[in-house]
mmCIF file of N, CA and C in Angstrom:
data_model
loop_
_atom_site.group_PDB
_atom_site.id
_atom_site.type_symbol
_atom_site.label_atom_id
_atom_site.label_comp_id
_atom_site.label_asym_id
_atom_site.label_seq_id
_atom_site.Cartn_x
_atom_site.Cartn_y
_atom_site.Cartn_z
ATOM 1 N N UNK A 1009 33.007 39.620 167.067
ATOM 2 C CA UNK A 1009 34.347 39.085 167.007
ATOM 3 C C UNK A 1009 35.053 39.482 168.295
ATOM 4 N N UNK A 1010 35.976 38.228 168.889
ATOM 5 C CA UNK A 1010 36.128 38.856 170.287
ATOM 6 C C UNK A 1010 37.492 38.511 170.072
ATOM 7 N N UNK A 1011 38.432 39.206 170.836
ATOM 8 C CA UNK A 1011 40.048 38.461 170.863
ATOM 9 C C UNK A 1011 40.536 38.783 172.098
ATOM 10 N N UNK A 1012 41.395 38.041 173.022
ATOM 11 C CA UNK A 1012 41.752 37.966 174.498
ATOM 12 C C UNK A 1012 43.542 39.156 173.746
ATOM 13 N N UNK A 1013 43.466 39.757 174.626
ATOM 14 C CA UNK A 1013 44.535 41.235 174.172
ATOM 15 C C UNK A 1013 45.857 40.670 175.485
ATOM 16 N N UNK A 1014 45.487 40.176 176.652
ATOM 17 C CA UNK A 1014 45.978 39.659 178.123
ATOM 18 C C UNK A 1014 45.163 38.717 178.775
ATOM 19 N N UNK A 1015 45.938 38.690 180.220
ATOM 20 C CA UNK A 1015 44.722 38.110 181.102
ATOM 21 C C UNK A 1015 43.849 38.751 181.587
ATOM 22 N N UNK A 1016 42.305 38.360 181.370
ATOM 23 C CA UNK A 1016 41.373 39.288 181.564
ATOM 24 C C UNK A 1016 41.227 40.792 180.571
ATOM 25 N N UNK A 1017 41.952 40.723 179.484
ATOM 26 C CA UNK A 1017 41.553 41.676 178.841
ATOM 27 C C UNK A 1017 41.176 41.413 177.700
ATOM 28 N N UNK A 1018 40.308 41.743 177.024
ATOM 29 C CA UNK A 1018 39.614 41.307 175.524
ATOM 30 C C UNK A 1018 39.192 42.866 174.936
ATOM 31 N N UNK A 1019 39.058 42.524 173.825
ATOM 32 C CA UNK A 1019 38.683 43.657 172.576
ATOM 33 C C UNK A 1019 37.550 42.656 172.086
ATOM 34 N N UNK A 1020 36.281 43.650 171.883
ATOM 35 C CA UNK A 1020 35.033 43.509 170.990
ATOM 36 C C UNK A 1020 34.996 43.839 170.213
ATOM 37 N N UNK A 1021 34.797 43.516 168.706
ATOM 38 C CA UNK A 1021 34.544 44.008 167.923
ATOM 39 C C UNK A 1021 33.380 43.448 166.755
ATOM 40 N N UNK A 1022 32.818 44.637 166.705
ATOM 41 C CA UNK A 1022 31.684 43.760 165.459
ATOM 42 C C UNK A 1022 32.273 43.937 163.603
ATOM 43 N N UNK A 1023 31.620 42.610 163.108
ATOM 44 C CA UNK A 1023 32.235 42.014 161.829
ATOM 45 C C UNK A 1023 32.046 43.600 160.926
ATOM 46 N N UNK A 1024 32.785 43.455 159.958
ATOM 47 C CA UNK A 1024 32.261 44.258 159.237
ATOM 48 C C UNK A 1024 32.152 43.851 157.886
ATOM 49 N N UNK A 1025 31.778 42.721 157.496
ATOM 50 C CA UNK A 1025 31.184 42.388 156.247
ATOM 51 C C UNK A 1025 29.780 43.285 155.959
ATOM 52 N N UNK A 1026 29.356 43.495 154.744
ATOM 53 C CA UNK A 1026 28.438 44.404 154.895
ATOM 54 C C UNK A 1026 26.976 43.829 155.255
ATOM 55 N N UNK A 1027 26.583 42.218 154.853
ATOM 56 C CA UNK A 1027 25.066 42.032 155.537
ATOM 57 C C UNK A 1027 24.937 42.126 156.946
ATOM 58 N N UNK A 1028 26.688 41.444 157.649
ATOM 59 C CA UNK A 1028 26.796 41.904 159.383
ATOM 60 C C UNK A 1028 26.794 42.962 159.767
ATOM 61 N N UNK A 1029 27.064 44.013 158.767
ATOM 62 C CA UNK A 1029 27.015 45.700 159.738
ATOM 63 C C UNK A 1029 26.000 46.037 159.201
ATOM 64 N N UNK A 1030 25.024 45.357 158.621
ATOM 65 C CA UNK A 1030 23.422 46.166 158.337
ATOM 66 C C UNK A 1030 22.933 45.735 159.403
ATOM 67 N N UNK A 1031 22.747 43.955 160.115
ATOM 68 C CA UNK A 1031 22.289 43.520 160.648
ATOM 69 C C UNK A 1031 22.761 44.165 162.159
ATOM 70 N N UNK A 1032 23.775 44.306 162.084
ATOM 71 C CA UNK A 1032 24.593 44.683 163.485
ATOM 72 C C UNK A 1032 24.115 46.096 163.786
ATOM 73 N N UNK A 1033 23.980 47.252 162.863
ATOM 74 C CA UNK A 1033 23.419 48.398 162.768
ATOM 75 C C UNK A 1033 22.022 48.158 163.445
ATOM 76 N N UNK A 1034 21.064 47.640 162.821
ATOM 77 C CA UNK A 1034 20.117 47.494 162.918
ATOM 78 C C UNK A 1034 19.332 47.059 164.341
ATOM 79 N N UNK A 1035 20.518 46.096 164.835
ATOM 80 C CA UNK A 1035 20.155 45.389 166.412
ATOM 81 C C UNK A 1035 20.611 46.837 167.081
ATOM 82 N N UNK A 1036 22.130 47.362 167.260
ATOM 83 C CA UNK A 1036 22.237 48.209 167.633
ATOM 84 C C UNK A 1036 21.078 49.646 167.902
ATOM 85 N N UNK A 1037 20.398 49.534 167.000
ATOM 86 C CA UNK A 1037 19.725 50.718 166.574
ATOM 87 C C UNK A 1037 18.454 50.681 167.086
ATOM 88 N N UNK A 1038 17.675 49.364 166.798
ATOM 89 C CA UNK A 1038 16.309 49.352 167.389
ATOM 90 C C UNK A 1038 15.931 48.435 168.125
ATOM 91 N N UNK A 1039 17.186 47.590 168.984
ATOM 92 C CA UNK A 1039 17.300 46.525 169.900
ATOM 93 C C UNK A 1039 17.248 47.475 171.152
ATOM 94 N N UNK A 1040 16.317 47.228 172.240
ATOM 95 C CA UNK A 1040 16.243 47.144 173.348
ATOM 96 C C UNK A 1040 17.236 46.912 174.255
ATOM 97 N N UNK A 1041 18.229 45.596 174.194
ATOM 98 C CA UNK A 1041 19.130 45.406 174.931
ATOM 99 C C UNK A 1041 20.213 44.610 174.198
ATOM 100 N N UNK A 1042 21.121 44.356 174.201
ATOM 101 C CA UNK A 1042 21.975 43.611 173.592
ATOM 102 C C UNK A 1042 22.448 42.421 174.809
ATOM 103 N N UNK A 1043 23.217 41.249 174.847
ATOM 104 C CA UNK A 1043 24.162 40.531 175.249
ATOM 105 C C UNK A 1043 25.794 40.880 174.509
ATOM 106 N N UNK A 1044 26.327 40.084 175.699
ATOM 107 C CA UNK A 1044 28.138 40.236 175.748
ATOM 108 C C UNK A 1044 28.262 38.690 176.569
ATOM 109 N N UNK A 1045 29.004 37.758 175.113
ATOM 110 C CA UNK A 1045 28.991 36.548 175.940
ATOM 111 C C UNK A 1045 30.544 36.625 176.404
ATOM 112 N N UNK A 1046 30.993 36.127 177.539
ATOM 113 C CA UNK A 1046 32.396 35.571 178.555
ATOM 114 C C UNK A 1046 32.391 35.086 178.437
ATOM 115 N N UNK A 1047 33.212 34.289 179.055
ATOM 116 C CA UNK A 1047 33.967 32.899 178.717
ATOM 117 C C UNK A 1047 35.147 33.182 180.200
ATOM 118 N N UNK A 1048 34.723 32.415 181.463
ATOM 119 C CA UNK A 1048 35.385 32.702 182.457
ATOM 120 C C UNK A 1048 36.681 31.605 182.420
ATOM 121 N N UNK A 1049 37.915 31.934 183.476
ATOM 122 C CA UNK A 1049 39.274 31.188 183.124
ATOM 123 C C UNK A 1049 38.824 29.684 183.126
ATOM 124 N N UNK A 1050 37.645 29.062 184.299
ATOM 125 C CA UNK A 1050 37.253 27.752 184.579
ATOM 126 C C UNK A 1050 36.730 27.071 183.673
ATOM 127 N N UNK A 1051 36.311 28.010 182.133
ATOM 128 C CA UNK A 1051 35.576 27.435 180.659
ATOM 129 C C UNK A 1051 34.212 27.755 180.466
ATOM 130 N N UNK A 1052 33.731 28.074 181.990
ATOM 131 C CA UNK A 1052 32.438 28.121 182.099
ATOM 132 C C UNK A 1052 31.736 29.620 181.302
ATOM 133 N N UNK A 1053 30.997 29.503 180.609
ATOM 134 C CA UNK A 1053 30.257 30.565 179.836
ATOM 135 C C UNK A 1053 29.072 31.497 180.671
ATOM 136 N N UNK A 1054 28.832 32.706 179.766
ATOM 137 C CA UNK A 1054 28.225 33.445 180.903
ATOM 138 C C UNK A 1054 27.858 34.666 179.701
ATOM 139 N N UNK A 1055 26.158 35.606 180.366
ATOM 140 C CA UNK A 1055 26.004 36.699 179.530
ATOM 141 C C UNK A 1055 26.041 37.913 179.964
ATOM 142 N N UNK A 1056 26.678 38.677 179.754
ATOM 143 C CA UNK A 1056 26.332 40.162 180.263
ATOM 144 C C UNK A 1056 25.257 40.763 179.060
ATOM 145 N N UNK A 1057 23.896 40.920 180.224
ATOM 146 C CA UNK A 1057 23.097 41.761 179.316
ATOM 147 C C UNK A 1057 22.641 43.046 179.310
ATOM 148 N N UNK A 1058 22.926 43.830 178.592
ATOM 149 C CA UNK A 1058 22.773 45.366 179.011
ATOM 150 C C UNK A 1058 21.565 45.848 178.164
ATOM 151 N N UNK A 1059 20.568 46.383 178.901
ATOM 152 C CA UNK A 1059 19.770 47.013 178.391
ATOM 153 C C UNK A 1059 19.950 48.701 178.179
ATOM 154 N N UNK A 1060 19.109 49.059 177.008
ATOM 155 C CA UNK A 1060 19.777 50.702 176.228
ATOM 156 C C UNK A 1060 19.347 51.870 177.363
ATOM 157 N N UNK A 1061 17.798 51.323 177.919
ATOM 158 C CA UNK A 1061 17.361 52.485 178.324
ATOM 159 C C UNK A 1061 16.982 54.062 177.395
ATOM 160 N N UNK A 1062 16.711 54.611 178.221
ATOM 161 C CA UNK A 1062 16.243 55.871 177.651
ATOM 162 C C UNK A 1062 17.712 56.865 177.110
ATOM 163 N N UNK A 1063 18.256 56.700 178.026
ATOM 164 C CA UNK A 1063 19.549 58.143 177.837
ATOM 165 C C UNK A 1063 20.845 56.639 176.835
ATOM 166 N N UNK A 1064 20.727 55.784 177.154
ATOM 167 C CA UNK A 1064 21.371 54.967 175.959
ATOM 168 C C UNK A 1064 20.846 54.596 174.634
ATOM 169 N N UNK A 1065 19.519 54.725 174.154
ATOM 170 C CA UNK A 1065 18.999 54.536 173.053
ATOM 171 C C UNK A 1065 19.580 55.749 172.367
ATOM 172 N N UNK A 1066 19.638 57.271 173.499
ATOM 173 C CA UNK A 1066 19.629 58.680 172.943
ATOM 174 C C UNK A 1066 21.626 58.432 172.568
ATOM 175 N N UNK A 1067 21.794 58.002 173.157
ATOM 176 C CA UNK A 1067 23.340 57.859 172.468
ATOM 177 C C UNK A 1067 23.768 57.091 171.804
ATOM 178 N N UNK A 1068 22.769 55.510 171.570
ATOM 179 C CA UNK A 1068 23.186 55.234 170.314
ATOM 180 C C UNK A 1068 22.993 55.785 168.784
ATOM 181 N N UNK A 1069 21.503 56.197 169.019
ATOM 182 C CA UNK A 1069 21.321 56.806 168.004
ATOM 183 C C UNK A 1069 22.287 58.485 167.312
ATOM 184 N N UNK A 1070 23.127 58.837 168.564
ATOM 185 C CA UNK A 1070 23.883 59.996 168.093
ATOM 186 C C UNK A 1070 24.923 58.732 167.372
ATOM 187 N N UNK A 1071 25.532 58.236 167.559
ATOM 188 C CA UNK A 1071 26.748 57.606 167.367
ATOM 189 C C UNK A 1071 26.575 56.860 166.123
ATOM 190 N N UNK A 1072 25.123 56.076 165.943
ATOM 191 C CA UNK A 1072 24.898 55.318 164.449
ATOM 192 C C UNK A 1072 25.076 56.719 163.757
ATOM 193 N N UNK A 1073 24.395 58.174 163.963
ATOM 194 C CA UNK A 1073 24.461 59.048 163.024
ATOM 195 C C UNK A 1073 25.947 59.686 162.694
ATOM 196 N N UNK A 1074 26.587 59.881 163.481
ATOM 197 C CA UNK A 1074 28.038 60.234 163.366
ATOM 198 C C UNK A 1074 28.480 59.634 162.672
ATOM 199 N N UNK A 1075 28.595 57.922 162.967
ATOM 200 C CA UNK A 1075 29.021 56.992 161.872
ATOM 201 C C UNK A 1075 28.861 56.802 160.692
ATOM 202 N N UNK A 1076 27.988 57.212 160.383
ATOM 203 C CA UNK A 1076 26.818 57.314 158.671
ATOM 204 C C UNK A 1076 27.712 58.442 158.058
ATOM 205 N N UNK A 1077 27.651 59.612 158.781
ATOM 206 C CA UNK A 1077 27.942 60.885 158.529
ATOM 207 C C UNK A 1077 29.399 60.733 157.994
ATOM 208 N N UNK A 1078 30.284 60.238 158.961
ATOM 209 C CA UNK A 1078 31.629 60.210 158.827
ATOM 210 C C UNK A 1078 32.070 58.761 157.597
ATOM 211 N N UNK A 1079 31.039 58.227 157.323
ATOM 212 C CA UNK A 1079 31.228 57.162 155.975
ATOM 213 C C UNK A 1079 31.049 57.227 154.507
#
């Protein structure tokens, strides 16, 4: 879920119905890399793709556990 906050500024956020935050958990968790789609001022679309890596897999996995913990 994305919402424009200004110009050039947006907030991400993922759904939280519960089959989307299993599924969303789950990509998060044992996905390799994720996408981040834009949407530039001209209309034209675009992906930022970030891969986890080693020292980002190690921090998602602190953060899914915090989250669990703190639910």
């Amino acid at each position: 879920v994305s919402a424009k906050i200004a110009d050039g500024i947006f907030l991400i956020a993922l759904n939280n119905l519960p089959a989307e935050t299993e599924k969303n958990t789950k990509l998060l968790s044992d996905g390799e890399w994720f996408d981040i789609p834009v949407q530039y001022r001209t209309g034209r679309r675009g992906l930022v793709t970030m891969e986890k890596g080693i020292p980002g897999d190690r921090v998602f996995k602190e953060v899914l556990a915090a989250w669990e913990k703190a639910a």
